[in-house]
């Protein structure tokens, strides 16, 4: 099926876009299909198409300049049935991938998202015969990595390891983001990873009751690490304070790994982090686990109780990691990636590895993935508002 832009006339196009001096094609406030116009921009920047557009401007008597070029590009797309950059979706997956694929990951190396992303990328490299290369771009509450992929060509060669922070809480705390859920095609969630509450061994608290008593005796002195403002770990800290009537110092980091490193070093009192990131340090006794924010205990560390068991009823928070592509990535490429990812997640070795990290394998459909994002945003909207969490 042809892409929407092919069905648009030049007049329709010019009625809803504005072309600036920097040659950036943007939607007017009246609104338009953003994904279509990003695709127009990709084509317009193509030198071959621009050369044709120059000729078309002369031939059709269109207004000279960028606006005329955009109209001409639309005409060229219609004339050639879409052209190379407007290729119809049906043939896209036959040769995909025929070069390395970049997998942009907002997690720091060694963090939970990094581990999950690498598991999938390594298996895709084997099954599809091309390198799926992890590109770690932590920082700015996952915005840096997410924006890179949102603006990438929708051809399947740039993917994102998305998180609940990226798509659930960021839209709740940032007035303006360089991306939205509509900037992406959801492919599949890799896993859910419940958060764990851990402290440094030097902290004189060996259970939740002792920790709460310590926090109340030292208001504003105990610190907790999170992997960014508005992240699931930040929300966990806010919920903890609300439920225990304590006051902690929030220390946000550029991802899970640097926060965990400071906890291991004793620079931070405690952390709410995924079981995947925490387990190696718990097993080596460099941090002490007090509770897991899940409905039931984790099989891999069954001696650690749930926070619900310890009196914090309903304290259940999981981070998830999923794979997404830029909006308008051909549907057959999305389907191919989905099939390969789900197949990878069914492999016993990968399932065992994820279970060992205290996470749950998911492998859902794109539709289920999108629906979960919407449900969680509704769930956490009230928590964010009550805590007064805002981007700094």
XYZ file of C-alpha atoms in Angstrom:
392
model
C 0.000 0.000 0.000
C 1.377 3.417 -0.957
C 2.338 5.830 1.774
C -0.124 8.657 2.587
C 1.956 11.403 0.998
C 1.443 9.960 -2.483
C -2.260 10.672 -2.240
C -1.693 14.360 -1.397
C -1.759 17.056 -4.017
C 0.795 19.853 -4.101
C -1.933 22.314 -3.154
C -2.926 20.225 -0.132
C 0.694 19.931 0.924
C 1.466 23.640 0.658
C -1.716 24.450 2.574
C -0.454 22.798 5.733
C 3.311 23.127 5.718
C 5.725 25.985 6.008
C 9.240 25.906 4.588
C 11.817 27.930 6.488
C 15.059 29.497 5.315
C 16.977 26.592 6.786
C 15.071 24.305 4.385
C 13.320 22.579 7.275
C 9.827 21.418 6.358
C 7.522 21.800 9.343
C 3.825 21.456 10.086
C 1.801 24.584 10.573
C -0.213 24.948 13.802
C -3.322 23.936 11.857
C -1.941 20.424 12.089
C -0.941 17.678 9.710
C 0.393 14.145 9.675
C 3.850 14.720 11.142
C 5.251 11.399 9.970
C 4.340 12.268 6.394
C 6.205 15.538 6.517
C 9.287 14.028 8.074
C 9.328 11.700 5.095
C 8.885 14.679 2.737
C 11.906 16.270 4.416
C 13.993 13.129 3.891
C 13.112 13.115 0.198
C 13.610 16.844 -0.209
C 17.137 16.569 1.205
C 17.983 13.882 -1.351
C 20.130 15.621 -3.983
C 18.824 13.491 -6.875
C 15.217 14.278 -6.045
C 16.096 17.937 -5.528
C 17.582 18.074 -9.020
C 14.387 16.614 -10.439
C 12.421 19.059 -8.306
C 14.277 21.996 -9.870
C 13.254 20.801 -13.295
C 9.681 20.200 -12.158
C 9.453 23.712 -10.713
C 10.345 25.171 -14.105
C 8.121 22.815 -16.040
C 5.051 23.276 -13.831
C 5.525 26.974 -13.235
C 5.580 26.518 -9.487
C 6.909 29.147 -7.127
C 10.713 29.058 -7.067
C 12.411 28.203 -3.792
C 11.935 25.543 -1.120
C 8.129 25.702 -1.133
C 8.087 24.996 -4.836
C 10.556 22.152 -4.384
C 8.326 20.494 -1.806
C 5.346 20.695 -4.128
C 7.502 19.318 -6.938
C 8.726 16.453 -4.761
C 5.119 15.512 -4.116
C 4.444 15.505 -7.857
C 7.540 13.384 -8.492
C 6.468 10.924 -5.840
C 3.060 10.612 -7.479
C 4.524 10.369 -10.976
C 6.981 7.601 -10.128
C 4.617 5.706 -7.835
C 6.487 6.725 -4.745
C 10.146 6.689 -5.899
C 12.972 5.124 -3.893
C 12.305 7.040 -0.677
C 8.567 6.417 -0.972
C 8.999 2.705 -1.556
C 5.935 0.669 -0.889
C 6.022 -1.464 2.199
C 5.499 -4.851 0.590
C 9.037 -5.330 -0.745
C 11.030 -3.733 2.061
C 11.695 -6.816 4.182
C 12.933 -9.068 1.367
C 16.494 -7.791 1.608
C 16.360 -6.416 5.151
C 18.847 -6.098 6.711
C 21.607 -5.792 4.135
C 23.897 -3.663 6.325
C 24.547 -3.178 10.056
C 21.697 -1.946 12.234
C 22.246 0.676 14.926
C 20.435 0.013 18.205
C 20.411 3.209 20.256
C 20.192 2.525 23.981
C 19.494 5.228 26.606
C 21.015 3.054 29.344
C 24.589 3.354 30.508
C 26.821 0.353 29.763
C 26.155 -2.262 32.411
C 22.684 -0.974 33.297
C 19.549 -3.106 33.112
C 18.482 -1.677 29.760
C 21.962 -2.211 28.373
C 21.956 -5.860 29.413
C 18.515 -6.540 27.924
C 19.310 -4.664 24.728
C 22.529 -6.576 24.191
C 20.833 -9.933 24.699
C 18.395 -9.187 21.901
C 20.938 -7.464 19.644
C 23.333 -10.403 19.851
C 20.624 -12.859 18.876
C 19.382 -10.687 15.997
C 22.944 -10.526 14.728
C 22.974 -14.329 14.603
C 19.514 -14.845 13.141
C 19.552 -12.054 10.539
C 23.202 -12.199 9.505
C 23.998 -8.514 10.060
C 25.507 -6.775 13.065
C 23.015 -5.138 15.419
C 25.309 -2.652 17.136
C 24.435 -1.167 20.532
C 25.030 2.592 20.710
C 24.760 3.740 24.347
C 23.514 7.315 24.615
C 22.574 7.885 28.266
C 21.516 11.163 29.789
C 18.785 13.801 29.779
C 16.150 11.361 31.084
C 16.570 9.172 27.983
C 15.714 12.098 25.712
C 19.075 12.151 23.897
C 18.805 8.575 22.670
C 15.102 8.791 21.939
C 15.408 11.959 19.854
C 18.174 10.383 17.764
C 15.889 7.535 16.746
C 12.781 9.711 16.366
C 14.621 11.747 13.724
C 16.306 8.797 12.003
C 15.202 7.587 8.560
C 12.315 5.126 8.940
C 14.089 2.268 7.206
C 14.703 -0.224 10.017
C 18.412 0.554 10.321
C 18.081 2.653 13.486
C 16.207 1.136 16.426
C 15.604 2.197 20.027
C 15.680 0.299 23.289
C 12.787 2.134 24.924
C 11.915 2.200 28.607
C 8.899 3.030 30.728
C 10.587 6.306 31.652
C 10.907 7.262 28.006
C 7.276 6.834 27.048
C 5.309 6.834 30.297
C 6.740 9.405 32.706
C 8.639 11.787 30.427
C 5.422 12.927 28.707
C 3.960 13.572 32.169
C 6.761 15.774 33.491
C 8.096 17.570 30.413
C 6.020 20.340 28.888
C 7.735 19.796 25.556
C 9.622 16.808 24.182
C 11.367 16.356 20.816
C 9.401 13.120 20.351
C 6.076 11.519 21.189
C 4.633 8.033 21.114
C 3.503 8.825 17.556
C 7.164 9.275 16.555
C 7.662 5.505 16.852
C 6.480 2.112 15.762
C 6.292 -0.187 18.783
C 7.766 -3.637 18.047
C 7.877 -5.642 21.278
C 8.604 -5.396 24.979
C 11.613 -7.536 25.878
C 11.049 -7.877 29.596
C 9.589 -6.481 32.772
C 12.069 -5.962 35.594
C 10.711 -5.210 39.073
C 12.613 -2.675 41.124
C 14.475 -3.628 44.276
C 15.248 -1.528 47.309
C 18.902 -1.948 48.276
C 21.252 -0.184 50.689
C 25.002 0.002 51.103
C 26.300 -2.563 53.671
C 27.518 0.251 55.923
C 23.942 1.469 56.456
C 22.793 0.399 59.950
C 19.507 -1.019 58.682
C 19.023 -4.695 57.927
C 15.317 -4.592 57.150
C 12.640 -2.151 56.057
C 11.509 -1.251 59.581
C 15.037 -0.299 60.593
C 15.510 1.723 57.408
C 12.307 3.694 57.969
C 13.288 4.372 61.590
C 16.728 5.537 60.450
C 15.223 7.821 57.807
C 12.821 9.356 60.315
C 15.653 9.991 62.741
C 17.691 11.700 60.010
C 15.196 13.640 57.857
C 16.723 14.903 54.637
C 20.019 13.111 55.257
C 19.606 9.703 53.623
C 19.987 9.712 49.860
C 18.653 7.504 47.099
C 19.857 7.096 43.538
C 17.628 7.050 40.491
C 18.341 6.809 36.811
C 16.827 10.177 36.040
C 14.093 12.619 36.992
C 10.720 11.037 36.314
C 12.202 7.563 35.921
C 10.567 4.546 37.521
C 13.266 4.592 40.214
C 12.483 8.247 40.962
C 8.767 7.448 41.226
C 9.609 4.570 43.560
C 11.514 6.937 45.847
C 8.639 9.410 45.885
C 6.122 6.674 46.624
C 8.349 5.334 49.408
C 8.494 8.749 51.068
C 4.733 9.220 50.796
C 3.963 5.793 52.255
C 6.549 5.887 55.072
C 6.275 9.614 55.923
C 10.012 10.073 55.495
C 12.132 12.664 53.699
C 15.014 11.512 51.497
C 17.440 13.264 49.153
C 16.907 12.341 45.511
C 20.137 12.026 43.486
C 19.406 11.492 39.772
C 22.041 9.932 37.514
C 22.483 9.507 33.780
C 21.271 5.950 33.835
C 21.311 2.986 36.169
C 24.994 2.030 36.075
C 26.532 5.250 37.486
C 23.989 5.359 40.312
C 24.653 1.738 41.173
C 28.396 2.410 41.094
C 27.963 5.170 43.679
C 25.796 2.917 45.840
C 28.452 0.178 45.735
C 31.084 2.788 46.631
C 29.025 4.000 49.586
C 28.410 7.510 48.242
C 24.640 6.915 48.243
C 22.539 5.406 51.033
C 20.061 3.439 48.970
C 18.638 2.856 45.511
C 15.510 1.654 43.785
C 16.866 -0.149 40.766
C 15.941 -3.110 38.629
C 16.718 -6.593 39.780
C 18.749 -6.985 36.584
C 21.128 -4.191 37.597
C 21.125 -5.038 41.305
C 21.536 -8.818 41.321
C 25.302 -9.027 40.587
C 26.063 -6.640 43.448
C 23.634 -8.368 45.817
C 25.239 -11.724 45.083
C 28.715 -10.307 45.693
C 27.429 -8.699 48.934
C 28.493 -5.232 47.824
C 24.934 -4.029 48.459
C 22.159 -5.390 50.692
C 18.673 -6.048 49.295
C 15.794 -5.164 51.624
C 12.758 -5.727 49.437
C 11.416 -6.183 45.926
C 8.634 -4.037 44.448
C 6.759 -6.956 42.916
C 3.559 -8.882 43.698
C 5.579 -11.992 44.580
C 9.153 -12.862 45.508
C 11.705 -13.465 42.782
C 12.676 -17.101 42.356
C 16.336 -16.194 41.924
C 16.485 -14.402 45.277
C 13.600 -15.908 47.202
C 14.894 -14.861 50.623
C 14.230 -11.192 49.818
C 10.607 -10.343 50.721
C 8.298 -8.141 48.696
C 7.769 -4.618 49.990
C 4.092 -5.514 50.257
C 4.933 -8.277 52.705
C 6.845 -5.729 54.757
C 3.870 -3.422 55.120
C 3.956 -1.274 51.980
C 0.802 -2.689 50.425
C 0.582 -2.116 46.670
C 4.209 -1.029 46.330
C 4.746 -2.646 42.927
C 6.932 -0.972 40.295
C 8.514 -2.591 37.289
C 10.654 -1.076 34.609
C 10.274 -2.476 31.123
C 12.562 -2.540 28.130
C 11.268 -2.697 24.592
C 12.313 -2.288 20.964
C 10.902 0.490 18.789
C 11.565 1.908 15.327
C 10.920 5.364 13.849
C 7.340 6.018 12.740
C 6.587 4.960 9.158
C 9.117 2.145 9.167
C 7.651 -0.269 6.587
C 5.210 -2.617 8.224
C 6.846 -5.726 6.831
C 10.175 -4.701 8.395
C 8.409 -4.121 11.727
C 6.763 -7.533 11.355
C 10.086 -9.185 10.513
C 11.804 -7.629 13.521
C 8.905 -8.556 15.765
C 9.041 -12.172 14.653
C 12.790 -12.409 15.171
C 12.669 -10.746 18.598
C 9.853 -12.977 19.838
C 11.720 -16.027 18.527
C 14.852 -14.890 20.358
C 12.910 -14.468 23.600
C 11.672 -18.057 23.343
C 15.196 -19.460 23.346
C 15.861 -21.304 26.629
C 19.278 -19.696 27.093
C 17.867 -16.176 26.794
C 14.877 -16.977 28.994
C 17.197 -18.355 31.661
C 19.515 -15.356 31.438
C 16.605 -12.924 31.860
C 15.184 -14.973 34.743
C 18.610 -15.010 36.422
C 18.509 -11.222 36.301
C 15.222 -11.193 38.168
C 13.155 -10.135 35.167
C 10.200 -11.598 33.285
C 10.291 -12.326 29.547
C 7.439 -10.640 27.646
C 7.605 -10.686 23.809
C 4.204 -9.082 23.128
C 2.674 -7.661 19.947
C 3.119 -4.055 18.758
C -0.533 -3.417 19.604
C -0.136 -4.798 23.132
C 3.046 -2.759 23.571
C 1.272 0.483 22.617
C -1.704 -0.318 24.840
C 0.589 -0.868 27.827
C 2.206 2.537 27.341
C -1.220 4.187 27.450
C -2.331 2.239 30.540
C 0.803 3.059 32.502
C 0.639 6.732 31.619
C -2.866 6.865 33.081
C -1.705 4.984 36.194
C 1.251 7.242 36.979
C -0.323 10.555 36.034
C -1.811 10.990 39.507
C 1.406 10.002 41.300
C 3.464 12.498 39.314
C 0.944 15.261 39.995
C 0.737 14.561 43.744
C 4.523 14.424 44.089
C 4.912 17.610 42.073
C 7.562 16.026 39.860
C 8.680 18.409 37.135
C 11.594 18.425 34.739
C 14.460 20.616 35.871
